[in-house]
XYZ file of C-alpha atoms in Angstrom:
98
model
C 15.774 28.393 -26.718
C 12.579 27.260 -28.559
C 10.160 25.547 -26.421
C 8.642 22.105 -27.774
C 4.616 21.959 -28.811
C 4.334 18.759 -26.756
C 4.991 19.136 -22.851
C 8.092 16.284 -22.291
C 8.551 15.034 -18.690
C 9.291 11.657 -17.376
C 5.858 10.433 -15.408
C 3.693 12.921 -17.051
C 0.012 11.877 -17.597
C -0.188 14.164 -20.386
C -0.441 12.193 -23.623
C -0.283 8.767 -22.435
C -2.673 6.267 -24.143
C -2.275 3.264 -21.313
C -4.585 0.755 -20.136
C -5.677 3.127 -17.310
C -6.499 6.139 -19.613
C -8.031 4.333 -22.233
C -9.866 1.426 -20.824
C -10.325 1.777 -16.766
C -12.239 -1.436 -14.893
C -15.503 1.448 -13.806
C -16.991 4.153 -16.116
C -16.706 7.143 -15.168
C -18.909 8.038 -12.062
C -16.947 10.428 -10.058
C -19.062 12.823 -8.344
C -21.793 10.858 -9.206
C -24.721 10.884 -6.277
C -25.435 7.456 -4.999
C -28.811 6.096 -5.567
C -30.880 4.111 -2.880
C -30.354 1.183 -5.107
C -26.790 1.550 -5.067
C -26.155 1.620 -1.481
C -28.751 -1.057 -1.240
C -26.291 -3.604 -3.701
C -23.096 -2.069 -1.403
C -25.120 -3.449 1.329
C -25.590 -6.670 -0.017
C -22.102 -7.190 -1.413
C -20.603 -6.284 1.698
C -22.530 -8.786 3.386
C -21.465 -11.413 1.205
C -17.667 -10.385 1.478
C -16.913 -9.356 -1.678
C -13.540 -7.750 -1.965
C -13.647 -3.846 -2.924
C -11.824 -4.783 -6.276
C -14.740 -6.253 -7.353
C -17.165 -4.014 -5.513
C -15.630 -1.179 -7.922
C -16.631 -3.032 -11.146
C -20.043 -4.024 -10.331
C -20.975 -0.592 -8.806
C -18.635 1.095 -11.630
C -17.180 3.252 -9.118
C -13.043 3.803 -7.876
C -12.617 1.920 -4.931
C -11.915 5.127 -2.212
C -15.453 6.339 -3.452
C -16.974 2.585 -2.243
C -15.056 2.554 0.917
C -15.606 6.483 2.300
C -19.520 6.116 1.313
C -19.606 2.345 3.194
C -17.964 4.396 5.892
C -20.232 7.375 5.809
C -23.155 4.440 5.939
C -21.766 2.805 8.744
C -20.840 -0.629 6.651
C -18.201 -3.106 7.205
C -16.232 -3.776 4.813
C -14.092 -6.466 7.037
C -14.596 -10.213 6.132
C -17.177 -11.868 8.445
C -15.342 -15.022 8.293
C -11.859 -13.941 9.375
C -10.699 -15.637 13.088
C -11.087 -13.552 16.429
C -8.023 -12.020 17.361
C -7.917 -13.384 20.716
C -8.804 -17.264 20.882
C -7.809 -17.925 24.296
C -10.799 -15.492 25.327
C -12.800 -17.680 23.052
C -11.870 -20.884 24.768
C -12.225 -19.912 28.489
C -15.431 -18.850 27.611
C -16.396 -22.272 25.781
C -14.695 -24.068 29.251
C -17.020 -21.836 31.329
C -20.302 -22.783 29.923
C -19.643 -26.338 30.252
């Protein structure tokens, strides 16, 4: 049985020339250390609630590297202006200070 030069199986990465390989949304920064100035700007786009997708392409990194090093830093990544989970809480609270 001769074997083939070019390594044939269904889902293999190996000699694909997609939109992912070729052109990915970041550069490649993987392993990359992050600068002051870059955790500064995660700061600040985390504080304006700027989803991660977008995060990715201004920092240039993968997303899982912004949200483990906003973790490690003790960010939120959560949207400020989402509704508490429990308004009745809310509401006695409002009725008690009046």
């Amino acid at each position: 049985m001769a074997r083939t030069t070019t390594w044939k199986r269904p889902g293999s990465p190996i000699g694909k020339k997609g939109p992912r390989k070729v052109n990915p949304s970041y550069k490649r920064r993987s392993r990359q250390p992050w600068s002051t100035a870059d955790v500064r700007m995660l700061r600040q786009l985390a504080k304006g609630n700027t989803p991660t997708g977008v995060m990715s392409v201004k920092l240039q990194r993968p997303i899982a590297a912004i949200r483990s090093k906003a973790h490690r830093e003790g960010i939120s990544l959560r949207p400020v202006n989402r509704s508490p989970y429990n308004r009745r809480a809310t509401k006695t609270r409002a009725a008690k200070r009046r």
